[in-house]
mmCIF file of C-alpha atoms and ligand atoms in Angstrom:
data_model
loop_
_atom_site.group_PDB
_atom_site.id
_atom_site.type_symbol
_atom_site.label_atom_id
_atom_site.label_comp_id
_atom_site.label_asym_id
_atom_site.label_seq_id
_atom_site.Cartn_x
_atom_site.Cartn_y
_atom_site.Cartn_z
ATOM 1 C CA UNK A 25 -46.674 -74.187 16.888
ATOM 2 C CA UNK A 26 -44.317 -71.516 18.963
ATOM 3 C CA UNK A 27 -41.261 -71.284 17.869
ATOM 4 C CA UNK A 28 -38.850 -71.014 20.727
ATOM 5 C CA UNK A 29 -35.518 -72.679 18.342
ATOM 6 C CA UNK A 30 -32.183 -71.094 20.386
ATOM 7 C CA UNK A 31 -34.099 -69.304 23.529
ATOM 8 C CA UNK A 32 -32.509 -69.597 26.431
ATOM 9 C CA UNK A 33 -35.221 -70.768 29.570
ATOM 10 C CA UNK A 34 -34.911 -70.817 33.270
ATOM 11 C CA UNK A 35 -38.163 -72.447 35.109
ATOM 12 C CA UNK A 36 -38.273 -72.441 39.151
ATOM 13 C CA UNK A 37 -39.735 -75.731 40.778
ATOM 14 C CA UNK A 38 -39.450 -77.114 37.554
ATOM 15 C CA UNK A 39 -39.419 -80.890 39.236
ATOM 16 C CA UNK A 40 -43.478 -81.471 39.712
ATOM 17 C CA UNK A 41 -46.980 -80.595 38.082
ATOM 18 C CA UNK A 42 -47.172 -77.467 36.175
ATOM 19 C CA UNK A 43 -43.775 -76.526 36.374
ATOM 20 C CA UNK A 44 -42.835 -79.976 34.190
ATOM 21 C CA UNK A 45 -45.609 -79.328 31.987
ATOM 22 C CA UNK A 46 -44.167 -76.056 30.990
ATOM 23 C CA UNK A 47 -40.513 -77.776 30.518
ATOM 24 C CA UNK A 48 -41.591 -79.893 28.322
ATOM 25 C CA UNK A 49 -43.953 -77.208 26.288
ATOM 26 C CA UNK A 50 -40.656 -74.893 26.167
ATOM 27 C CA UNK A 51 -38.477 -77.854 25.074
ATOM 28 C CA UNK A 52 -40.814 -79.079 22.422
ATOM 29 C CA UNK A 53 -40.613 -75.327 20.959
ATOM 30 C CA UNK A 54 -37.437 -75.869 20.067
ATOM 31 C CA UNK A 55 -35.963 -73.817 24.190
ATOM 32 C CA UNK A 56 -32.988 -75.302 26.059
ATOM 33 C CA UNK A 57 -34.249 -75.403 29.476
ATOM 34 C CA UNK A 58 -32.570 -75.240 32.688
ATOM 35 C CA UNK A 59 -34.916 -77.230 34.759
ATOM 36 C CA UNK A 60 -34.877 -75.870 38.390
ATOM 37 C CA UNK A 61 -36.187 -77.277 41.491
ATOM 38 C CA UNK A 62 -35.836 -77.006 45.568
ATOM 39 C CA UNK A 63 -35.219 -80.875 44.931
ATOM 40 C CA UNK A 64 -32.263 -81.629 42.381
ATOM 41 C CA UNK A 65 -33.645 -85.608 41.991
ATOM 42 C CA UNK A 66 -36.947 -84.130 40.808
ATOM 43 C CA UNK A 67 -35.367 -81.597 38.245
ATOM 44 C CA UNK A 68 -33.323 -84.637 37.190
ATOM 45 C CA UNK A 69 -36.351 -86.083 36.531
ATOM 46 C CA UNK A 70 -37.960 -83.504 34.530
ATOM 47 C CA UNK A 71 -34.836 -83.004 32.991
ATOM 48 C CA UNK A 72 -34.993 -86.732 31.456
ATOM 49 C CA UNK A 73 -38.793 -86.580 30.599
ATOM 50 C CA UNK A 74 -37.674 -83.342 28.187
ATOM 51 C CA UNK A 75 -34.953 -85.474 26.762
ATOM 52 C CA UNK A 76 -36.667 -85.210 22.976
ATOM 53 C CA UNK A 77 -35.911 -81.281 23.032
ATOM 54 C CA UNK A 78 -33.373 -79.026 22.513
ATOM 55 C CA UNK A 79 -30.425 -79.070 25.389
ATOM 56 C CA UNK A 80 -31.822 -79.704 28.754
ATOM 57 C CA UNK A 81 -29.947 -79.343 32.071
ATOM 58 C CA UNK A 82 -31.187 -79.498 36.189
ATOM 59 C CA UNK A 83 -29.764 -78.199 38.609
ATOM 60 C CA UNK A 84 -31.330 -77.532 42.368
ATOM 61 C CA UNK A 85 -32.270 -73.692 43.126
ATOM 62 C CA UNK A 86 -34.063 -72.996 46.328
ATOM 63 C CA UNK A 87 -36.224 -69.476 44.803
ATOM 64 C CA UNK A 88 -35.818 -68.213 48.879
ATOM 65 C CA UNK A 89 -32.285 -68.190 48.480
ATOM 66 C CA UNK A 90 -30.371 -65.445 47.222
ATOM 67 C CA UNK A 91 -27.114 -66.808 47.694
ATOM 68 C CA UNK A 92 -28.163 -70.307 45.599
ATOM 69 C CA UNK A 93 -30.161 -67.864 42.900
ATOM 70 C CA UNK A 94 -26.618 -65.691 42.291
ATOM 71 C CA UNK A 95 -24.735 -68.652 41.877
ATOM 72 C CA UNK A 96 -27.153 -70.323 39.580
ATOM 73 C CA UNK A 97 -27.681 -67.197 37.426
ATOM 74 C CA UNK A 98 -24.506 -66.519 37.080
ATOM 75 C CA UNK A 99 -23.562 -69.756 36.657
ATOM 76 C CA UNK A 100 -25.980 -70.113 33.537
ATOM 77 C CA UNK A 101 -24.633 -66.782 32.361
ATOM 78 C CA UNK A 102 -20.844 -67.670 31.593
ATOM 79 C CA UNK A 103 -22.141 -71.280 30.015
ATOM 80 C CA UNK A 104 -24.519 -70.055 27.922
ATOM 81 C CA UNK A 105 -24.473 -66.373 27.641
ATOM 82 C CA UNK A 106 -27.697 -65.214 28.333
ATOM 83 C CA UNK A 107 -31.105 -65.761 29.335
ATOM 84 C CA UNK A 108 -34.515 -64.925 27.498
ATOM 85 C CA UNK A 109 -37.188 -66.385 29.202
ATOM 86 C CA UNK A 110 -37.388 -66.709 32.921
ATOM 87 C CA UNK A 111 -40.635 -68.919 34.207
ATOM 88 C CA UNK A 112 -41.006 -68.185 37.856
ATOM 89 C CA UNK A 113 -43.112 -71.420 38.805
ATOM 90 C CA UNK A 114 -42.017 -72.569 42.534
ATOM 91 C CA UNK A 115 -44.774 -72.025 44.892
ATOM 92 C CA UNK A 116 -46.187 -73.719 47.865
ATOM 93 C CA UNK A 117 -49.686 -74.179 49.551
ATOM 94 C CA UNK A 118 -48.596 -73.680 53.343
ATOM 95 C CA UNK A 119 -46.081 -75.116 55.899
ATOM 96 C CA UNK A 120 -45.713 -78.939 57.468
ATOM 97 C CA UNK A 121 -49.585 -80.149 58.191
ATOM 98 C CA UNK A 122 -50.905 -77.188 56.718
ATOM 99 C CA UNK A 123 -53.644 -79.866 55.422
ATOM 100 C CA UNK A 124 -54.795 -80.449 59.214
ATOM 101 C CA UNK A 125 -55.176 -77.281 60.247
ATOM 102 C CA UNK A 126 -58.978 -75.782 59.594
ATOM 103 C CA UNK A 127 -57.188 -71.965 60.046
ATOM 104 C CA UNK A 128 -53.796 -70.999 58.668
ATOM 105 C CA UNK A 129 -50.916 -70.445 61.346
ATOM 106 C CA UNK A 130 -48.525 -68.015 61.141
ATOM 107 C CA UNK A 131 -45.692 -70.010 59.711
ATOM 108 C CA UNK A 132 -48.360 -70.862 56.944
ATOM 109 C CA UNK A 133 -48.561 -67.252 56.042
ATOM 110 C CA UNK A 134 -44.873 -66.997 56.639
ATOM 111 C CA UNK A 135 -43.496 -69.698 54.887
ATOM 112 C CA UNK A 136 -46.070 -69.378 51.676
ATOM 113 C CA UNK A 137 -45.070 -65.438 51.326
ATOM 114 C CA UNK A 138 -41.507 -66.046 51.388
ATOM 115 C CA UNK A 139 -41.519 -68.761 48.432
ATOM 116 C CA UNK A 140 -44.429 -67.558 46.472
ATOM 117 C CA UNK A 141 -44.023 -63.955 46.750
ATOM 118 C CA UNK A 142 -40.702 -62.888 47.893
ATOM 119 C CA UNK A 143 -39.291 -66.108 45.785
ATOM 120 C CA UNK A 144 -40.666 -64.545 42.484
ATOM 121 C CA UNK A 145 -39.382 -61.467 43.696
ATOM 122 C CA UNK A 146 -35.676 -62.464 44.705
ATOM 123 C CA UNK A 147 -35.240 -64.371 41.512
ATOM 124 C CA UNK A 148 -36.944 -61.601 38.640
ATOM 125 C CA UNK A 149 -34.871 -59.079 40.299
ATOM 126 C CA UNK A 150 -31.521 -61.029 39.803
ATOM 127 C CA UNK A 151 -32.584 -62.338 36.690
ATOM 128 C CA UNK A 152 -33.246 -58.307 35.580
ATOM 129 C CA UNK A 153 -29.951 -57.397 35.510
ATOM 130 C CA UNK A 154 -28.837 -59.603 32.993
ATOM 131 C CA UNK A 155 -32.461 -58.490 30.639
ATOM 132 C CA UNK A 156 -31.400 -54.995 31.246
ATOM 133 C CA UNK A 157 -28.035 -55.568 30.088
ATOM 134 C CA UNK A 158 -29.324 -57.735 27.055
ATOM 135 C CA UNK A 159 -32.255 -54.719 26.533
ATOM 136 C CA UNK A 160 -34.656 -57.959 25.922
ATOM 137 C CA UNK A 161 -36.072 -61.072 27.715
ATOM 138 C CA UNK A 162 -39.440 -62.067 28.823
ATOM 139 C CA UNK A 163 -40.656 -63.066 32.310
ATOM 140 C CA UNK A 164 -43.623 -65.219 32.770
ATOM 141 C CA UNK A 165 -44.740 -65.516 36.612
ATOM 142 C CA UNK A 166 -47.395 -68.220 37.387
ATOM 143 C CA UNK A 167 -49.665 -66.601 39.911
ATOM 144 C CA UNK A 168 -53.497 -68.428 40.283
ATOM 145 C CA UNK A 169 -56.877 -68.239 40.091
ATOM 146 C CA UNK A 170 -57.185 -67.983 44.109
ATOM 147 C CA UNK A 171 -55.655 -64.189 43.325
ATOM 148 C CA UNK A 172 -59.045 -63.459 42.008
ATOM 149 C CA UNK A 173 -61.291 -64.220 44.840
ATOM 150 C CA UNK A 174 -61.342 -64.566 48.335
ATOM 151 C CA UNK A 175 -61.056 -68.528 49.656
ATOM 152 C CA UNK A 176 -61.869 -69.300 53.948
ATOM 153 C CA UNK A 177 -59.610 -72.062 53.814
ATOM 154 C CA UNK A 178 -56.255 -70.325 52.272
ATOM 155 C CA UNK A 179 -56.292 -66.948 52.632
ATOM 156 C CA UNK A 180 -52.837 -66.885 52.875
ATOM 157 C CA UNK A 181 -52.386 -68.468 49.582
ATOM 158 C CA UNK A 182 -55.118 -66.128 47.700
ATOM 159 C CA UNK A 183 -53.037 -62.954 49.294
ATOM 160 C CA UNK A 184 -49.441 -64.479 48.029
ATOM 161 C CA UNK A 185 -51.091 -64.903 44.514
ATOM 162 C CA UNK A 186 -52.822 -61.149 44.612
ATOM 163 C CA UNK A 187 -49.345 -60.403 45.414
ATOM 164 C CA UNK A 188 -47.975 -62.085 42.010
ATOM 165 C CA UNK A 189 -49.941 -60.321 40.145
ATOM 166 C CA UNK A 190 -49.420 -56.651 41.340
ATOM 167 C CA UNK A 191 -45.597 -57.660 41.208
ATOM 168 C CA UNK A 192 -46.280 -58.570 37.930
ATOM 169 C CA UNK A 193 -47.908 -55.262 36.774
ATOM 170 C CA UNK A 194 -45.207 -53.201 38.913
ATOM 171 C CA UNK A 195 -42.034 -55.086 37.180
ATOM 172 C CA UNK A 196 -43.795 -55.069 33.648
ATOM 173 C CA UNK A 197 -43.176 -51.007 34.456
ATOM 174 C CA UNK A 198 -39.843 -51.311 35.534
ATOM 175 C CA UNK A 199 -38.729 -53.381 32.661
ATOM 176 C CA UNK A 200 -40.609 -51.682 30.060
ATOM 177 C CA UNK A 201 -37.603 -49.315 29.741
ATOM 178 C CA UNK A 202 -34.829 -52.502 28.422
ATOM 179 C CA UNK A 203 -37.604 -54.308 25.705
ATOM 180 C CA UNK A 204 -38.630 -56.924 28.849
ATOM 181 C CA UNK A 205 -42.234 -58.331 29.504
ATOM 182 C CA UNK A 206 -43.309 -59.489 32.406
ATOM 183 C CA UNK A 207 -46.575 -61.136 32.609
ATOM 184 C CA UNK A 208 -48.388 -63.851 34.646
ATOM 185 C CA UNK A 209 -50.427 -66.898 33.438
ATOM 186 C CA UNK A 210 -53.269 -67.754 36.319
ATOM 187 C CA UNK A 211 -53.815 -71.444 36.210
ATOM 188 C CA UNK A 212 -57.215 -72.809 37.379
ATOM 189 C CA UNK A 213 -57.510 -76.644 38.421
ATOM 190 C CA UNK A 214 -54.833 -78.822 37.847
ATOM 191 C CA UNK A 215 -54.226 -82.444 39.856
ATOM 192 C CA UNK A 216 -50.743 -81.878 41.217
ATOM 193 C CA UNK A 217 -49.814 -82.356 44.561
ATOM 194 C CA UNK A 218 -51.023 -78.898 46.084
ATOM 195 C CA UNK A 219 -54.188 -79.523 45.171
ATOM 196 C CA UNK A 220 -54.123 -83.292 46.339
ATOM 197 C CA UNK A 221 -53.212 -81.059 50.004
ATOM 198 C CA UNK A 222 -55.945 -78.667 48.926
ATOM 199 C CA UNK A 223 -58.427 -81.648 49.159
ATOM 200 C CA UNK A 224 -57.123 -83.239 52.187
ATOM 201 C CA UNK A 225 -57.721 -80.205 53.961
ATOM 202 C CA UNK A 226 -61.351 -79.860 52.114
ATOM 203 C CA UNK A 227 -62.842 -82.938 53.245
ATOM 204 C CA UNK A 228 -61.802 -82.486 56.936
ATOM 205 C CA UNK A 229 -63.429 -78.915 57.289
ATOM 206 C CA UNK A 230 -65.166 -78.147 54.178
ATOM 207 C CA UNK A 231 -64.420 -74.853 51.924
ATOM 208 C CA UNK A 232 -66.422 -72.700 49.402
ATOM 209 C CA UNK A 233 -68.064 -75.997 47.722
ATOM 210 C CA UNK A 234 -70.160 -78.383 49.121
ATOM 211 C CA UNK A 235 -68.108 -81.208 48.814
ATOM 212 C CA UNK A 236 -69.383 -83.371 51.788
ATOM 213 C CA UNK A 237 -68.600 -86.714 51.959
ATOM 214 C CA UNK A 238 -66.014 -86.377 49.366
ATOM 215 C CA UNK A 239 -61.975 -87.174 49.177
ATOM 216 C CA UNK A 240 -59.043 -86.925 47.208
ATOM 217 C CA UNK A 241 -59.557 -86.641 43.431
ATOM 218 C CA UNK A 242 -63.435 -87.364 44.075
ATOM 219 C CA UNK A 243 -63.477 -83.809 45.561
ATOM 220 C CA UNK A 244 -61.335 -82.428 42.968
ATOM 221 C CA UNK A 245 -63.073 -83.671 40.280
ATOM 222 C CA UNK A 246 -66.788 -82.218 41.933
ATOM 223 C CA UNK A 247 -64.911 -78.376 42.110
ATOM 224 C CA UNK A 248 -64.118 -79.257 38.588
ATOM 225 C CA UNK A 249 -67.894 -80.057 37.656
ATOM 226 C CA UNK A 250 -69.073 -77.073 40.058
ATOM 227 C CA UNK A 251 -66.478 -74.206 38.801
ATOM 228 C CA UNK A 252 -65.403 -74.838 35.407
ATOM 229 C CA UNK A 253 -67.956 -73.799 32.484
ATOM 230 C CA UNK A 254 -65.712 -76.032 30.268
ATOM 231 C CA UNK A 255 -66.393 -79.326 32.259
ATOM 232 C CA UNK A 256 -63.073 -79.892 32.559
ATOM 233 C CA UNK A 257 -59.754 -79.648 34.455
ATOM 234 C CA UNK A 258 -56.427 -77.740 33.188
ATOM 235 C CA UNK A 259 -53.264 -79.552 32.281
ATOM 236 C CA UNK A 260 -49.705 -78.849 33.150
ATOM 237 C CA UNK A 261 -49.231 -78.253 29.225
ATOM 238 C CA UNK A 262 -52.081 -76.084 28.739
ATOM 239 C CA UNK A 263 -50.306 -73.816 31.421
ATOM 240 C CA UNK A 264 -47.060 -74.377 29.512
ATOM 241 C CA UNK A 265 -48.938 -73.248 26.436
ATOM 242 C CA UNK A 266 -49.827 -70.021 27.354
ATOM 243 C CA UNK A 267 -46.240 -69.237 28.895
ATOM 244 C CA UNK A 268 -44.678 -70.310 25.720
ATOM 245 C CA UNK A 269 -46.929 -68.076 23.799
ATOM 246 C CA UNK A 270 -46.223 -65.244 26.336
ATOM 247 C CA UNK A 271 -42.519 -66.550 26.122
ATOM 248 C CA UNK A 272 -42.398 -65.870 22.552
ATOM 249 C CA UNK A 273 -41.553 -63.418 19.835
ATOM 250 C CA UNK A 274 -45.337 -63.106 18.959
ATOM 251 C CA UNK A 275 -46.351 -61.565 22.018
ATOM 252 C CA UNK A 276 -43.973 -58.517 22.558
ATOM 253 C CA UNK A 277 -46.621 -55.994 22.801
ATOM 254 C CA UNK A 278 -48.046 -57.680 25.856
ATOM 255 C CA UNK A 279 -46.891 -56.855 29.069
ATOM 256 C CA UNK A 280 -47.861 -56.487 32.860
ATOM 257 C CA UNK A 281 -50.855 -59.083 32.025
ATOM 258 C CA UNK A 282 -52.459 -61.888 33.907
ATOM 259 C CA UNK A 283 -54.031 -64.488 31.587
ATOM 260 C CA UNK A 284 -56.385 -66.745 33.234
ATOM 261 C CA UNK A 285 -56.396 -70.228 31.729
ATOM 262 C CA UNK A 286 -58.966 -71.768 34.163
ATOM 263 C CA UNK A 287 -61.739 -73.434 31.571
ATOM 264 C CA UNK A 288 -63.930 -69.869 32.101
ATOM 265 C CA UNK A 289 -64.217 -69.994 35.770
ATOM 266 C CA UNK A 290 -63.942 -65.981 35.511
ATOM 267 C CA UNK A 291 -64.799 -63.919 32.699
ATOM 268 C CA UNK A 292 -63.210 -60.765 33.593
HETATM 269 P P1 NAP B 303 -46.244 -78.840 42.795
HETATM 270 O O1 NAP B 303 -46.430 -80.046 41.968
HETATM 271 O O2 NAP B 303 -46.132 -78.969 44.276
HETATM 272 O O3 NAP B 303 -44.988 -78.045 42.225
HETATM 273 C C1 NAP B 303 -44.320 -77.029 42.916
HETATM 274 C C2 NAP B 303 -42.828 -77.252 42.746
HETATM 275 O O4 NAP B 303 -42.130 -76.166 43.382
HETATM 276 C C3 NAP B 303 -42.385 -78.563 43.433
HETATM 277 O O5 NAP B 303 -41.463 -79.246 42.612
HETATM 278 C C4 NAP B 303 -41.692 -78.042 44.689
HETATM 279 O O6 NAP B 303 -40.681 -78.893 45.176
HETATM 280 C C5 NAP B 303 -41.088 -76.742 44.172
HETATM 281 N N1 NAP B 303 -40.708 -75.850 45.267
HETATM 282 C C6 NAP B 303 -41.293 -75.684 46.474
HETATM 283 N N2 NAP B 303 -40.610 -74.785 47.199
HETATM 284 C C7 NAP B 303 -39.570 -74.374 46.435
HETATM 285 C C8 NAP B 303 -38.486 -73.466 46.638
HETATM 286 N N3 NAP B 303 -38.337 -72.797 47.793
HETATM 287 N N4 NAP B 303 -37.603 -73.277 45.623
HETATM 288 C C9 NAP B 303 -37.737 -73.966 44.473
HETATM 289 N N5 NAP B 303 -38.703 -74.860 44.230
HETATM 290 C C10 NAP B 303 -39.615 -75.056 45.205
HETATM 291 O O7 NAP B 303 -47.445 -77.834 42.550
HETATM 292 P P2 NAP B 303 -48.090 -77.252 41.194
HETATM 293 O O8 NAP B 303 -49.540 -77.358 41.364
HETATM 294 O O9 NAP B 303 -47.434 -77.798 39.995
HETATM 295 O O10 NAP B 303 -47.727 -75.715 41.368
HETATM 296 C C11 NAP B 303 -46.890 -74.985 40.473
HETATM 297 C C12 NAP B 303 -47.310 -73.521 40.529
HETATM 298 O O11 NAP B 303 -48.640 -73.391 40.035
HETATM 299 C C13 NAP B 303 -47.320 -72.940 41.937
HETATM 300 O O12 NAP B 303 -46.858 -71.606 41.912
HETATM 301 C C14 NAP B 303 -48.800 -72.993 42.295
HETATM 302 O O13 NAP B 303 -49.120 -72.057 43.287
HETATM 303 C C15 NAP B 303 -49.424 -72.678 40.962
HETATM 304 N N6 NAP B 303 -50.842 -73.077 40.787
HETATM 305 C C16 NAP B 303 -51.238 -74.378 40.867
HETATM 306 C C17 NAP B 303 -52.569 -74.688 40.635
HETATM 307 C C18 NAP B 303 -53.092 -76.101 40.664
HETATM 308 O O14 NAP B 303 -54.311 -76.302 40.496
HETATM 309 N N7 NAP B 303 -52.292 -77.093 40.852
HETATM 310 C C19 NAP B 303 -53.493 -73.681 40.353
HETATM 311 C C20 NAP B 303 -53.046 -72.373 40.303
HETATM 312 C C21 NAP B 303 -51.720 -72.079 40.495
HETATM 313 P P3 NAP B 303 -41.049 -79.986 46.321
HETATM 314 O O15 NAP B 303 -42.164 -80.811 45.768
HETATM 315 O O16 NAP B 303 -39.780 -80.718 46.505
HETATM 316 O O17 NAP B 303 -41.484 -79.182 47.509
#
């Protein structure tokens, strides 16, 4: 088991799917966790589904504002004194009825850059200048398995997660200089509610499966079947897993990585 016992963690969107899977990995290695989420009822929840760990806390942190992100950080900073693992997690599939539209609009592209890209952006580089001035930390950024191939229905999504992982590789550089890693975990498929949007939109105009005739966790389950050499689907903890590893002591020669923890879907 990692041993996280007196870290200090700060996960974004921290309220749903992966991002309480990988609360409640950190908390059971021993991290007190500052559960984050664009919805404070949601962190809440987290935050009481974690109760078993170490000290747990919520608060509500919208990733595309810097304003909310300064106070937070700072915030966290004259509680408890410093931070050494930042898990930027938020991210979003598209805009309002992105599910009904067979082509992306431009708010789609908009809206998904600003949270999943310049969200991971806004909050590493605040979240930096405490590292720097700590000379240590670790940053784990949750990009996907759409940044390694091209997808008709969401290009917008598979761009905003190509752009996670070049951020990744460019920050690992910057941060190399205070003892920081940055890395990214690239999750595969996991039932949360972006993919539950993922097949609404699927079974109204198809996408790189034949899934005809299918629905809801029907379809899911047949990408499942069709992708994953494993036969099975990810978990929210088997994310958390590999950013708790990354997240840990036993990785520090690992940096500017993207780990893809998608059942073998790709090999290289
Ligand atoms: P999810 O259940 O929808 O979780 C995303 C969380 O982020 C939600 O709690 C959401 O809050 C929050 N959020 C949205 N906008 C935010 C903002 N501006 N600031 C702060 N929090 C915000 O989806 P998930 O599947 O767990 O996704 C978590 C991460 O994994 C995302 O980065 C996603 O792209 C990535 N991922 C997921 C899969 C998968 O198969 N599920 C695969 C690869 C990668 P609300 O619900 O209130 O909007």
């Amino acid at each position: 088991m990692i041993d996280l016992s007196g870290k200090e963690a700060i996960v974004t969107g921290g309220g749903s799917g992966i991002g309480r899977g990988i609360c409640s990995v950190l908390a059971l290695a021993g991290a007190n966790v500052l559960v984050t989420d664009i919805s404070r009822g949601s962190a809440e929840e987290t935050m009481r589904y974690c109760s078993y760990g170490g000290d747990i806390t919520a608060k509500e942190l919208d990733v595309t504002n810097e304003h909310s992100i300064d106070k937070i950080i700072s915030e966290h900073i004259k509680e408890r004194k410093k931070i050494d693992i930042l898990v930027n997690n938020a991210g979003i599939i598209g805009s309002e009825g992105w599910s009904n539209r067979e082509i992306p609009n431009s708010q789609d592209w908009a809206e998904v850059y600003e949270v999943n890209v310049r969200g991971v952006v806004k909050v590493s580089e605040r979240v930096s200048i405490e590292l720097k001035s700590q000379n240590q930390g670790k940053i784990v950024n949750i990009a996907s398995i759409a940044a390694r191939q091209g997808s008709p229905d969401s290009p917008h999504y598979s761009t905003s997660k190509a752009a996670v992982v070049s951020w990744t590789q460019s920050h690992a550089l910057q941060m190399a200089p205070y003892n920081v890693n940055v890395n990214a975990v690239c999750p595969g498929l996991i039932w949360t509610p972006i993919w539950e949007s993922i097949a609404k939109k699927r079974s109204q105009f198809g996408g790189n499966l034949d899934t005809t005739g299918l629905e809801g966790k029907k379809l899911f389950d047949q990408t499942v079947k069709s992708w994953i050499p494993l036969q099975r689907e990810q978990t929210p903890e088997d994310i958390g897993n590999a950013v708790a590893f990354l997240a840990s002591d036993i990785a520090q020669n690992i940096t500017g990585q993207s780990i893809n923890v998608d059942g073998g879907r790709f090999t290289n």
